[in-house]
mmCIF file of C-alpha atoms and ligand atoms in Angstrom:
data_model
loop_
_atom_site.group_PDB
_atom_site.id
_atom_site.type_symbol
_atom_site.label_atom_id
_atom_site.label_comp_id
_atom_site.label_asym_id
_atom_site.label_seq_id
_atom_site.Cartn_x
_atom_site.Cartn_y
_atom_site.Cartn_z
ATOM 1 C CA MET A 1 44.601 -54.536 -57.783
ATOM 2 C CA ASN A 2 41.852 -52.129 -56.792
ATOM 3 C CA THR A 3 38.558 -53.546 -57.784
ATOM 4 C CA ASP A 4 36.437 -51.112 -55.829
ATOM 5 C CA ARG A 5 33.386 -49.804 -57.432
ATOM 6 C CA LEU A 6 32.517 -46.214 -57.464
ATOM 7 C CA LEU A 7 29.732 -45.790 -54.905
ATOM 8 C CA PHE A 8 26.928 -43.521 -56.003
ATOM 9 C CA THR A 9 25.242 -44.290 -52.659
ATOM 10 C CA PRO A 10 24.558 -41.939 -49.696
ATOM 11 C CA GLY A 11 26.845 -43.735 -47.343
ATOM 12 C CA PRO A 12 29.010 -45.626 -47.220
ATOM 13 C CA LEU A 13 30.446 -43.814 -50.059
ATOM 14 C CA THR A 14 33.655 -43.584 -52.136
ATOM 15 C CA THR A 15 36.464 -42.023 -50.056
ATOM 16 C CA SER A 16 39.756 -40.594 -51.087
ATOM 17 C CA PRO A 17 42.954 -42.767 -51.094
ATOM 18 C CA THR A 18 44.387 -40.558 -48.253
ATOM 19 C CA VAL A 19 41.447 -41.004 -46.049
ATOM 20 C CA LYS A 20 41.923 -44.882 -46.520
ATOM 21 C CA GLN A 21 45.597 -44.565 -45.841
ATOM 22 C CA ALA A 22 45.049 -42.633 -42.496
ATOM 23 C CA MET A 23 43.810 -45.890 -41.086
ATOM 24 C CA GLN A 24 47.064 -47.717 -41.336
ATOM 25 C CA HIS A 25 47.785 -47.318 -37.709
ATOM 26 C CA ASP A 26 46.766 -48.924 -34.437
ATOM 27 C CA ALA A 27 46.028 -46.065 -32.023
ATOM 28 C CA GLY A 28 45.802 -47.017 -28.393
ATOM 29 C CA SER A 29 42.579 -45.379 -26.851
ATOM 30 C CA ARG A 30 44.537 -43.923 -24.027
ATOM 31 C CA ASP A 31 47.365 -42.472 -26.174
ATOM 32 C CA PRO A 32 47.540 -38.768 -25.458
ATOM 33 C CA ARG A 33 47.725 -38.035 -29.192
ATOM 34 C CA PHE A 34 44.620 -39.923 -29.793
ATOM 35 C CA ILE A 35 42.802 -38.141 -27.017
ATOM 36 C CA ALA A 36 44.018 -34.756 -28.375
ATOM 37 C CA MET A 37 42.736 -35.864 -31.782
ATOM 38 C CA ILE A 38 39.289 -36.491 -30.347
ATOM 39 C CA ARG A 39 39.238 -33.247 -28.679
ATOM 40 C CA ASP A 40 40.172 -31.564 -31.948
ATOM 41 C CA ILE A 41 37.481 -33.410 -34.040
ATOM 42 C CA ARG A 42 34.919 -32.263 -31.486
ATOM 43 C CA GLU A 43 35.870 -28.680 -31.832
ATOM 44 C CA ARG A 44 36.086 -28.793 -35.564
ATOM 45 C CA LEU A 45 32.574 -30.338 -35.812
ATOM 46 C CA LEU A 46 31.197 -27.517 -33.848
ATOM 47 C CA GLN A 47 32.906 -25.055 -36.254
ATOM 48 C CA LEU A 48 31.247 -26.781 -39.202
ATOM 49 C CA GLY A 49 27.934 -26.175 -37.557
ATOM 50 C CA GLY A 50 28.709 -22.596 -37.093
ATOM 51 C CA VAL A 51 28.943 -22.779 -33.339
ATOM 52 C CA SER A 52 31.685 -23.315 -30.572
ATOM 53 C CA GLN A 53 32.075 -24.401 -27.090
ATOM 54 C CA ALA A 54 32.348 -20.724 -26.151
ATOM 55 C CA ALA A 55 28.926 -20.163 -27.799
ATOM 56 C CA GLY A 56 27.444 -22.813 -25.514
ATOM 57 C CA TYR A 57 27.485 -25.960 -27.733
ATOM 58 C CA GLU A 58 28.957 -29.466 -27.272
ATOM 59 C CA ALA A 59 29.958 -32.082 -29.678
ATOM 60 C CA ILE A 60 29.490 -35.785 -28.525
ATOM 61 C CA LEU A 61 30.898 -38.716 -30.607
ATOM 62 C CA LEU A 62 29.177 -42.043 -30.319
ATOM 63 C CA GLN A 63 29.933 -45.546 -31.632
ATOM 64 C CA GLY A 64 27.788 -47.073 -34.221
ATOM 65 C CA SER A 65 26.172 -45.761 -37.447
ATOM 66 C CA GLY A 66 24.041 -42.762 -37.879
ATOM 67 C CA THR A 67 20.851 -44.514 -36.578
ATOM 68 C CA PHE A 68 22.589 -45.123 -33.216
ATOM 69 C CA GLY A 69 23.184 -41.347 -32.899
ATOM 70 C CA VAL A 70 19.481 -40.700 -33.627
ATOM 71 C CA GLU A 71 18.383 -43.241 -31.239
ATOM 72 C CA SER A 72 20.747 -41.844 -28.537
ATOM 73 C CA VAL A 73 19.060 -38.454 -28.782
ATOM 74 C CA ILE A 74 15.488 -39.697 -28.856
ATOM 75 C CA SER A 75 16.096 -42.171 -26.013
ATOM 76 C CA SER A 76 18.122 -39.759 -23.732
ATOM 77 C CA ALA A 77 16.431 -36.474 -24.427
ATOM 78 C CA ILE A 78 12.710 -36.834 -23.807
ATOM 79 C CA PRO A 79 11.560 -36.830 -20.061
ATOM 80 C CA THR A 80 9.015 -39.394 -18.980
ATOM 81 C CA ASP A 81 6.370 -36.766 -19.025
ATOM 82 C CA GLY A 82 7.513 -35.434 -22.366
ATOM 83 C CA LYS A 83 6.144 -35.859 -25.793
ATOM 84 C CA ILE A 84 7.748 -35.750 -29.155
ATOM 85 C CA LEU A 85 6.119 -34.556 -32.492
ATOM 86 C CA ILE A 86 7.935 -35.968 -35.547
ATOM 87 C CA LEU A 87 7.781 -34.412 -38.991
ATOM 88 C CA ILE A 88 7.719 -37.226 -41.473
ATOM 89 C CA ASN A 89 8.130 -37.381 -45.247
ATOM 90 C CA GLY A 90 10.208 -40.436 -45.814
ATOM 91 C CA VAL A 91 11.696 -43.458 -44.026
ATOM 92 C CA TYR A 92 14.140 -41.660 -41.758
ATOM 93 C CA GLY A 93 11.366 -39.678 -40.217
ATOM 94 C CA GLU A 94 9.396 -42.959 -39.869
ATOM 95 C CA ARG A 95 12.416 -44.469 -38.151
ATOM 96 C CA MET A 96 12.396 -41.778 -35.419
ATOM 97 C CA ALA A 97 8.706 -42.649 -34.872
ATOM 98 C CA THR A 98 9.608 -46.389 -34.581
ATOM 99 C CA MET A 99 12.281 -45.458 -32.075
ATOM 100 C CA ALA A 100 9.855 -43.287 -30.024
ATOM 101 C CA GLY A 101 7.417 -46.256 -29.996
ATOM 102 C CA ARG A 102 10.226 -48.887 -28.810
ATOM 103 C CA HIS A 103 11.185 -46.492 -25.961
ATOM 104 C CA GLY A 104 7.450 -46.062 -24.998
ATOM 105 C CA LEU A 105 7.610 -42.283 -25.550
ATOM 106 C CA ALA A 106 4.397 -40.256 -26.005
ATOM 107 C CA ALA A 107 4.612 -39.283 -29.666
ATOM 108 C CA THR A 108 2.716 -37.839 -32.527
ATOM 109 C CA ALA A 109 3.595 -37.637 -36.220
ATOM 110 C CA LEU A 110 2.772 -35.123 -38.955
ATOM 111 C CA ARG A 111 3.040 -36.881 -42.206
ATOM 112 C CA THR A 112 3.275 -35.429 -45.700
ATOM 113 C CA ALA A 113 3.791 -37.296 -48.976
ATOM 114 C CA GLU A 114 7.282 -38.156 -49.875
ATOM 115 C CA ASN A 115 7.532 -35.394 -52.253
ATOM 116 C CA GLN A 116 5.854 -32.799 -50.227
ATOM 117 C CA LEU A 117 7.531 -30.333 -47.605
ATOM 118 C CA PRO A 118 6.002 -30.266 -44.117
ATOM 119 C CA ASP A 119 3.018 -27.932 -43.737
ATOM 120 C CA LEU A 120 4.161 -25.292 -41.283
ATOM 121 C CA THR A 121 0.627 -24.185 -40.667
ATOM 122 C CA VAL A 122 -0.351 -27.549 -39.502
ATOM 123 C CA LEU A 123 2.869 -27.633 -37.179
ATOM 124 C CA ASP A 124 2.026 -24.272 -35.890
ATOM 125 C CA HIS A 125 -1.512 -25.350 -34.959
ATOM 126 C CA ALA A 126 -0.355 -28.598 -33.339
ATOM 127 C CA LEU A 127 2.071 -26.811 -31.152
ATOM 128 C CA THR A 128 -0.545 -24.311 -30.113
ATOM 129 C CA GLN A 129 -3.236 -27.082 -29.467
ATOM 130 C CA ASP A 130 -1.106 -29.619 -27.643
ATOM 131 C CA GLN A 131 0.792 -28.126 -24.878
ATOM 132 C CA SER A 132 2.145 -31.561 -23.769
ATOM 133 C CA ILE A 133 4.468 -31.669 -26.811
ATOM 134 C CA THR A 134 7.985 -30.936 -25.477
ATOM 135 C CA HIS A 135 10.186 -31.811 -28.513
ATOM 136 C CA VAL A 136 9.928 -31.530 -32.309
ATOM 137 C CA ALA A 137 12.090 -33.780 -34.564
ATOM 138 C CA ALA A 138 12.571 -33.250 -38.322
ATOM 139 C CA VAL A 139 15.065 -34.619 -41.073
ATOM 140 C CA HIS A 140 17.003 -32.077 -42.950
ATOM 141 C CA CYS A 141 17.711 -33.928 -46.191
ATOM 142 C CA GLU A 142 15.267 -36.834 -46.365
ATOM 143 C CA THR A 143 17.588 -39.351 -48.091
ATOM 144 C CA THR A 144 14.583 -41.359 -49.081
ATOM 145 C CA THR A 145 14.010 -39.109 -52.046
ATOM 146 C CA GLY A 146 16.676 -36.360 -51.623
ATOM 147 C CA ILE A 147 13.950 -33.795 -50.644
ATOM 148 C CA LEU A 148 15.484 -30.762 -48.551
ATOM 149 C CA ASN A 149 13.126 -29.837 -45.722
ATOM 150 C CA PRO A 150 13.133 -26.152 -44.690
ATOM 151 C CA ILE A 151 14.877 -26.532 -41.452
ATOM 152 C CA GLU A 152 15.470 -22.958 -40.583
ATOM 153 C CA LYS A 153 11.806 -22.119 -40.977
ATOM 154 C CA ILE A 154 10.775 -25.208 -38.942
ATOM 155 C CA GLY A 155 13.301 -24.158 -36.202
ATOM 156 C CA ALA A 156 12.069 -20.657 -36.046
ATOM 157 C CA LEU A 157 8.590 -21.914 -35.504
ATOM 158 C CA VAL A 158 9.726 -24.493 -32.869
ATOM 159 C CA ARG A 159 11.555 -21.738 -31.046
ATOM 160 C CA ARG A 160 8.518 -19.389 -31.079
ATOM 161 C CA HIS A 161 6.662 -22.001 -29.292
ATOM 162 C CA ARG A 162 9.466 -22.632 -26.862
ATOM 163 C CA ARG A 163 9.890 -26.379 -27.575
ATOM 164 C CA ARG A 164 13.143 -28.296 -28.095
ATOM 165 C CA PHE A 165 14.284 -29.029 -31.698
ATOM 166 C CA ILE A 166 16.041 -32.291 -32.896
ATOM 167 C CA VAL A 167 17.424 -32.456 -36.364
ATOM 168 C CA ASP A 168 18.593 -35.495 -38.223
ATOM 169 C CA ALA A 169 21.007 -33.834 -40.556
ATOM 170 C CA MET A 170 22.845 -37.111 -41.433
ATOM 171 C CA SER A 171 23.121 -36.732 -45.166
ATOM 172 C CA SER A 172 23.347 -32.836 -45.374
ATOM 173 C CA PHE A 173 25.811 -31.799 -42.607
ATOM 174 C CA GLY A 174 29.217 -30.880 -44.042
ATOM 175 C CA ALA A 175 27.930 -29.924 -47.374
ATOM 176 C CA VAL A 176 24.736 -27.986 -46.989
ATOM 177 C CA PRO A 177 25.530 -24.571 -45.073
ATOM 178 C CA LEU A 178 23.785 -24.718 -41.707
ATOM 179 C CA ASP A 179 24.057 -22.679 -38.644
ATOM 180 C CA LEU A 180 22.676 -24.330 -35.413
ATOM 181 C CA THR A 181 21.888 -21.064 -33.730
ATOM 182 C CA ALA A 182 20.132 -19.527 -36.684
ATOM 183 C CA ALA A 183 18.153 -22.666 -37.229
ATOM 184 C CA GLY A 184 17.250 -22.798 -33.458
ATOM 185 C CA MET A 185 18.580 -26.449 -33.222
ATOM 186 C CA ASP A 186 19.010 -27.960 -29.771
ATOM 187 C CA TYR A 187 20.369 -31.247 -31.230
ATOM 188 C CA LEU A 188 21.872 -32.077 -34.622
ATOM 189 C CA ILE A 189 22.816 -35.711 -35.582
ATOM 190 C CA SER A 190 25.155 -36.722 -38.325
ATOM 191 C CA SER A 191 27.682 -39.415 -39.047
ATOM 192 C CA ALA A 192 31.186 -39.997 -40.172
ATOM 193 C CA ASN A 193 30.505 -41.503 -43.438
ATOM 194 C CA LYS A 194 28.277 -39.048 -45.379
ATOM 195 C CA CYS A 195 29.178 -35.645 -46.487
ATOM 196 C CA ILE A 196 32.440 -35.508 -44.448
ATOM 197 C CA GLU A 197 33.625 -38.435 -46.497
ATOM 198 C CA GLY A 198 34.959 -40.468 -43.628
ATOM 199 C CA VAL A 199 34.431 -44.222 -43.092
ATOM 200 C CA PRO A 200 31.511 -45.681 -41.184
ATOM 201 C CA GLY A 201 31.966 -46.309 -37.525
ATOM 202 C CA PHE A 202 30.547 -43.545 -35.427
ATOM 203 C CA SER A 203 27.958 -40.789 -35.310
ATOM 204 C CA PHE A 204 28.005 -37.395 -33.706
ATOM 205 C CA VAL A 205 25.608 -35.246 -31.948
ATOM 206 C CA LEU A 206 25.945 -31.310 -31.677
ATOM 207 C CA ALA A 207 23.856 -29.940 -28.779
ATOM 208 C CA ARG A 208 23.287 -26.810 -26.756
ATOM 209 C CA ARG A 209 25.142 -27.320 -23.476
ATOM 210 C CA GLU A 210 22.231 -25.774 -21.417
ATOM 211 C CA VAL A 211 19.793 -28.313 -22.890
ATOM 212 C CA LEU A 212 22.245 -31.208 -22.563
ATOM 213 C CA SER A 213 23.067 -30.439 -18.914
ATOM 214 C CA ALA A 214 19.262 -30.980 -18.104
ATOM 215 C CA ILE A 215 18.896 -34.484 -19.487
ATOM 216 C CA ALA A 216 20.873 -36.399 -16.847
ATOM 217 C CA GLY A 217 19.167 -39.640 -15.806
ATOM 218 C CA ARG A 218 16.705 -39.573 -18.696
ATOM 219 C CA ALA A 219 18.296 -42.244 -20.750
ATOM 220 C CA ARG A 220 16.506 -45.391 -21.384
ATOM 221 C CA THR A 221 19.555 -47.527 -22.341
ATOM 222 C CA LEU A 222 23.107 -47.682 -20.996
ATOM 223 C CA SER A 223 25.215 -47.745 -24.291
ATOM 224 C CA LEU A 224 23.222 -44.849 -26.011
ATOM 225 C CA ASP A 225 23.095 -42.600 -22.859
ATOM 226 C CA LEU A 226 23.931 -39.277 -24.496
ATOM 227 C CA PHE A 227 24.541 -37.424 -21.233
ATOM 228 C CA ALA A 228 26.868 -40.149 -20.014
ATOM 229 C CA GLN A 229 28.776 -40.299 -23.264
ATOM 230 C CA TRP A 230 29.219 -36.484 -23.068
ATOM 231 C CA GLN A 231 30.356 -36.620 -19.406
ATOM 232 C CA GLY A 232 32.794 -39.371 -20.314
ATOM 233 C CA LEU A 233 34.294 -37.370 -23.102
ATOM 234 C CA GLU A 234 34.550 -34.302 -20.818
ATOM 235 C CA GLN A 235 36.102 -36.170 -17.828
ATOM 236 C CA ASP A 236 38.987 -37.969 -19.468
ATOM 237 C CA GLY A 237 38.618 -37.257 -23.128
ATOM 238 C CA GLN A 238 37.712 -40.854 -23.912
ATOM 239 C CA PHE A 239 34.683 -42.804 -25.286
ATOM 240 C CA ARG A 240 33.063 -44.938 -22.448
ATOM 241 C CA PHE A 241 33.598 -48.084 -24.486
ATOM 242 C CA THR A 242 36.011 -49.155 -27.159
ATOM 243 C CA PRO A 243 36.353 -46.309 -29.611
ATOM 244 C CA PRO A 244 36.341 -46.896 -33.358
ATOM 245 C CA THR A 245 39.913 -45.897 -33.601
ATOM 246 C CA HIS A 246 40.488 -46.416 -37.323
ATOM 247 C CA ALA A 247 37.377 -44.644 -38.264
ATOM 248 C CA LEU A 248 38.499 -41.721 -36.124
ATOM 249 C CA LEU A 249 41.908 -41.484 -37.876
ATOM 250 C CA ALA A 250 40.094 -41.565 -41.092
ATOM 251 C CA PHE A 251 37.862 -38.930 -40.039
ATOM 252 C CA ASP A 252 40.507 -36.567 -38.789
ATOM 253 C CA GLN A 253 41.947 -36.803 -42.307
ATOM 254 C CA ALA A 254 38.605 -36.390 -43.839
ATOM 255 C CA LEU A 255 38.145 -33.207 -41.955
ATOM 256 C CA ARG A 256 41.389 -31.824 -43.266
ATOM 257 C CA GLU A 257 40.297 -32.542 -46.676
ATOM 258 C CA LEU A 258 36.980 -30.929 -46.242
ATOM 259 C CA GLU A 259 38.747 -27.783 -44.953
ATOM 260 C CA ALA A 260 41.216 -27.944 -48.009
ATOM 261 C CA GLU A 261 38.168 -27.946 -50.371
ATOM 262 C CA GLY A 262 36.832 -24.711 -48.889
ATOM 263 C CA GLY A 263 34.649 -26.113 -46.077
ATOM 264 C CA VAL A 264 31.003 -26.615 -46.385
ATOM 265 C CA THR A 265 30.570 -24.185 -49.104
ATOM 266 C CA GLY A 266 33.391 -25.711 -51.195
ATOM 267 C CA ARG A 267 32.105 -29.141 -50.744
ATOM 268 C CA GLY A 268 28.527 -28.135 -51.553
ATOM 269 C CA ARG A 269 29.674 -26.440 -54.637
ATOM 270 C CA ARG A 270 31.211 -29.734 -55.883
ATOM 271 C CA TYR A 271 28.103 -31.677 -54.930
ATOM 272 C CA ALA A 272 25.806 -29.308 -56.584
ATOM 273 C CA ALA A 273 27.887 -29.453 -59.782
ATOM 274 C CA ASN A 274 27.638 -33.357 -59.600
ATOM 275 C CA HIS A 275 23.959 -33.039 -59.185
ATOM 276 C CA GLN A 276 23.382 -30.652 -62.099
ATOM 277 C CA LEU A 277 25.639 -32.668 -64.382
ATOM 278 C CA LEU A 278 23.702 -35.941 -63.416
ATOM 279 C CA VAL A 279 20.188 -34.515 -63.847
ATOM 280 C CA ALA A 280 21.076 -32.856 -67.253
ATOM 281 C CA GLY A 281 22.640 -36.153 -68.540
ATOM 282 C CA MET A 282 19.824 -38.333 -67.122
ATOM 283 C CA ARG A 283 17.227 -36.029 -68.757
ATOM 284 C CA LYS A 284 19.137 -36.372 -72.087
ATOM 285 C CA LEU A 285 18.794 -40.248 -71.757
ATOM 286 C CA GLY A 286 15.077 -39.788 -71.085
ATOM 287 C CA PHE A 287 14.904 -40.386 -67.362
ATOM 288 C CA ARG A 288 12.623 -38.148 -65.187
ATOM 289 C CA PRO A 289 13.568 -37.036 -61.745
ATOM 290 C CA TYR A 290 11.003 -37.632 -59.093
ATOM 291 C CA LEU A 291 11.170 -34.353 -57.216
ATOM 292 C CA THR A 292 10.583 -30.819 -58.543
ATOM 293 C CA PRO A 293 13.894 -28.791 -58.589
ATOM 294 C CA GLU A 294 12.540 -26.400 -55.781
ATOM 295 C CA THR A 295 12.367 -29.204 -53.172
ATOM 296 C CA GLN A 296 15.391 -31.191 -54.458
ATOM 297 C CA SER A 297 18.702 -31.269 -52.705
ATOM 298 C CA TYR A 298 22.157 -31.932 -54.382
ATOM 299 C CA ILE A 299 22.819 -34.788 -52.022
ATOM 300 C CA ILE A 300 20.850 -37.668 -53.833
ATOM 301 C CA THR A 301 18.549 -37.768 -56.749
ATOM 302 C CA THR A 302 15.584 -40.061 -57.291
ATOM 303 C CA PHE A 303 14.602 -41.071 -60.842
ATOM 304 C CA HIS A 304 11.477 -42.859 -62.023
ATOM 305 C CA TYR A 305 11.893 -46.207 -63.868
ATOM 306 C CA PRO A 306 11.539 -45.960 -67.537
ATOM 307 C CA THR A 307 7.936 -46.859 -68.664
ATOM 308 C CA ASP A 308 9.202 -49.272 -71.342
ATOM 309 C CA PRO A 309 8.547 -52.830 -69.944
ATOM 310 C CA ARG A 310 11.843 -54.060 -71.207
ATOM 311 C CA PHE A 311 13.504 -52.130 -68.358
ATOM 312 C CA ARG A 312 14.319 -54.409 -65.534
ATOM 313 C CA PHE A 313 15.857 -52.736 -62.581
ATOM 314 C CA ALA A 314 17.660 -55.859 -61.227
ATOM 315 C CA HIS A 315 19.232 -56.219 -64.523
ATOM 316 C CA PHE A 316 20.124 -52.588 -64.937
ATOM 317 C CA TYR A 317 21.720 -52.510 -61.460
ATOM 318 C CA GLN A 318 23.762 -55.664 -62.102
ATOM 319 C CA ARG A 319 25.159 -54.414 -65.475
ATOM 320 C CA LEU A 320 26.159 -51.059 -63.809
ATOM 321 C CA PHE A 321 27.844 -52.977 -60.895
ATOM 322 C CA GLU A 322 29.778 -55.067 -63.545
ATOM 323 C CA LYS A 323 30.912 -51.909 -65.183
ATOM 324 C CA GLY A 324 32.230 -50.641 -61.854
ATOM 325 C CA PHE A 325 29.283 -48.463 -60.556
ATOM 326 C CA VAL A 326 27.050 -48.955 -57.608
ATOM 327 C CA ILE A 327 23.615 -47.060 -57.574
ATOM 328 C CA TYR A 328 20.929 -47.223 -55.097
ATOM 329 C CA PRO A 329 17.500 -48.845 -55.329
ATOM 330 C CA GLY A 330 14.431 -46.801 -54.430
ATOM 331 C CA LYS A 331 12.740 -46.694 -51.060
ATOM 332 C CA LEU A 332 9.355 -45.062 -51.953
ATOM 333 C CA THR A 333 6.260 -46.747 -50.658
ATOM 334 C CA ARG A 334 4.269 -46.490 -53.864
ATOM 335 C CA LEU A 335 6.407 -45.625 -56.984
ATOM 336 C CA ASP A 336 8.995 -47.525 -58.943
ATOM 337 C CA CYS A 337 12.183 -45.649 -58.783
ATOM 338 C CA PHE A 338 15.951 -45.664 -58.158
ATOM 339 C CA ARG A 339 18.482 -43.291 -56.673
ATOM 340 C CA ILE A 340 21.837 -41.891 -57.486
ATOM 341 C CA GLY A 341 23.976 -40.348 -54.782
ATOM 342 C CA ASN A 342 25.921 -37.285 -55.632
ATOM 343 C CA ILE A 343 28.253 -37.192 -52.515
ATOM 344 C CA GLY A 344 31.543 -38.917 -51.754
ATOM 345 C CA ARG A 345 34.850 -38.475 -53.447
ATOM 346 C CA ILE A 346 33.287 -38.180 -56.901
ATOM 347 C CA GLY A 347 33.298 -35.371 -59.405
ATOM 348 C CA GLU A 348 32.555 -34.479 -62.943
ATOM 349 C CA ALA A 349 34.710 -37.235 -64.421
ATOM 350 C CA GLU A 350 32.953 -39.919 -62.372
ATOM 351 C CA ILE A 351 29.518 -38.602 -63.175
ATOM 352 C CA GLN A 352 30.332 -38.562 -66.976
ATOM 353 C CA SER A 353 31.579 -42.097 -66.879
ATOM 354 C CA LEU A 354 28.379 -43.270 -64.897
ATOM 355 C CA LEU A 355 26.241 -41.558 -67.617
ATOM 356 C CA THR A 356 28.143 -43.247 -70.396
ATOM 357 C CA ALA A 357 27.728 -46.635 -68.532
ATOM 358 C CA ILE A 358 23.950 -46.110 -68.109
ATOM 359 C CA ALA A 359 23.611 -45.239 -71.884
ATOM 360 C CA GLU A 360 25.531 -48.402 -72.687
ATOM 361 C CA THR A 361 23.400 -50.462 -70.425
ATOM 362 C CA LEU A 362 20.258 -49.183 -71.977
ATOM 363 C CA HIS A 363 21.499 -50.031 -75.445
ATOM 364 C CA GLU A 364 22.530 -53.590 -74.326
ATOM 365 C CA SER A 365 18.982 -54.186 -73.061
ATOM 366 C CA GLY A 366 17.522 -53.174 -76.388
ATOM 367 C CA LEU A 367 16.016 -50.001 -75.101
ATOM 368 C CA PRO A 368 15.804 -46.950 -77.209
ATOM 369 C CA VAL A 369 18.106 -44.055 -76.193
ATOM 370 C CA PRO A 370 16.897 -41.593 -75.429
ATOM 371 C CA LEU A 371 13.913 -43.233 -73.706
ATOM 372 C CA PRO A 372 10.604 -42.110 -75.175
ATOM 373 C CA ALA A 373 8.771 -39.550 -72.976
HETATM 374 C C1 PLP B 401 21.940 -42.441 -43.630
HETATM 375 C C2 PLP B 401 20.805 -41.806 -42.861
HETATM 376 C C3 PLP B 401 20.459 -42.181 -41.625
HETATM 377 C C4 PLP B 401 20.917 -43.609 -40.954
HETATM 378 O O1 PLP B 401 22.243 -43.733 -40.947
HETATM 379 P P1 PLP B 401 22.929 -45.174 -40.800
HETATM 380 O O2 PLP B 401 24.394 -44.779 -40.851
HETATM 381 O O3 PLP B 401 22.535 -45.928 -41.950
HETATM 382 O O4 PLP B 401 22.382 -45.766 -39.509
HETATM 383 C C5 PLP B 401 19.504 -41.523 -40.928
HETATM 384 N N1 PLP B 401 19.022 -40.420 -41.405
HETATM 385 C C6 PLP B 401 19.368 -40.032 -42.675
HETATM 386 C C7 PLP B 401 18.637 -38.688 -43.198
HETATM 387 C C8 PLP B 401 20.289 -40.703 -43.357
HETATM 388 O O5 PLP B 401 20.557 -40.148 -44.758
#
């Protein structure tokens, strides 16, 4: 019996039965078919980013969750005399600053509120004033709230100032159209278990070859050495250490399903429809979204807690869990809120059933539906 809940969380997320089935094999890490599959996955990831090897880009796969991929770039790319500027409007930006601190890198942060886009005038000024800054890092979709940062505009500015640009596109890559060249990205990081709808187990970095070739010897760790991982993949097609074989088999299938859905635009269309249906339904129940529609992505949506004191989030969460739905607690520093992911193998029917379960849960808790404004 399948007692899996539907995951309305931004990774791990609900995957298709066929993606799960693809893992029913034990692949040997040196099996030529497995090595060919890795090569093929790397090429297809570049295509998703609108680039290719011929155009001067490389895809590097790395064991571990998305954070490992981000830390691989942060700890491998910045030279000892370099300095990183990090744009922060949520926990994933903060996490990059923590990494820079751990590795003893010179770093500076430009923070804006969690519901505010970065101020490009301030960035422009900082890059003019501080010539020691060599790298700029930003998060595309800040999953803390679901805010979508203007990555192309930031990229254009960074390029004009001739600095390197690192983008955490964890929760957007594969569903939000993105062209690495147009956005001036030197490094893009994402992972297997977000919009591509694979299972957890590895992250990947898309990078400009010219930039990558210059970072040999900069890594501060062995296992997260991005340059060495790239060289390993280039030399014998393999991961340096035990590869996440099952996760790669699942990912190969997930990529096929993404292509069958119409690629990034097709998938983006489904997620956008999920998001619109969710927001309309939640508004009808009296919930208020945290972000304004102009800054909101269709990846994940943050809602304020209802003001009625009878609302208890722990109870709300538990009742939804019992009904078969997993939502996501909030991560905001100051406000009480919760989040609902719109990504994964979910569509209109699943969003509708979640909305029904939310309405039932409010009723059961003695709350008025719709909630009063
Ligand atoms: C999920 C996520 C991460 C971290 O990924 P893990 O797989 O949890 O390590 C980093 N950045 C963003 C924007 C994310 O959404």
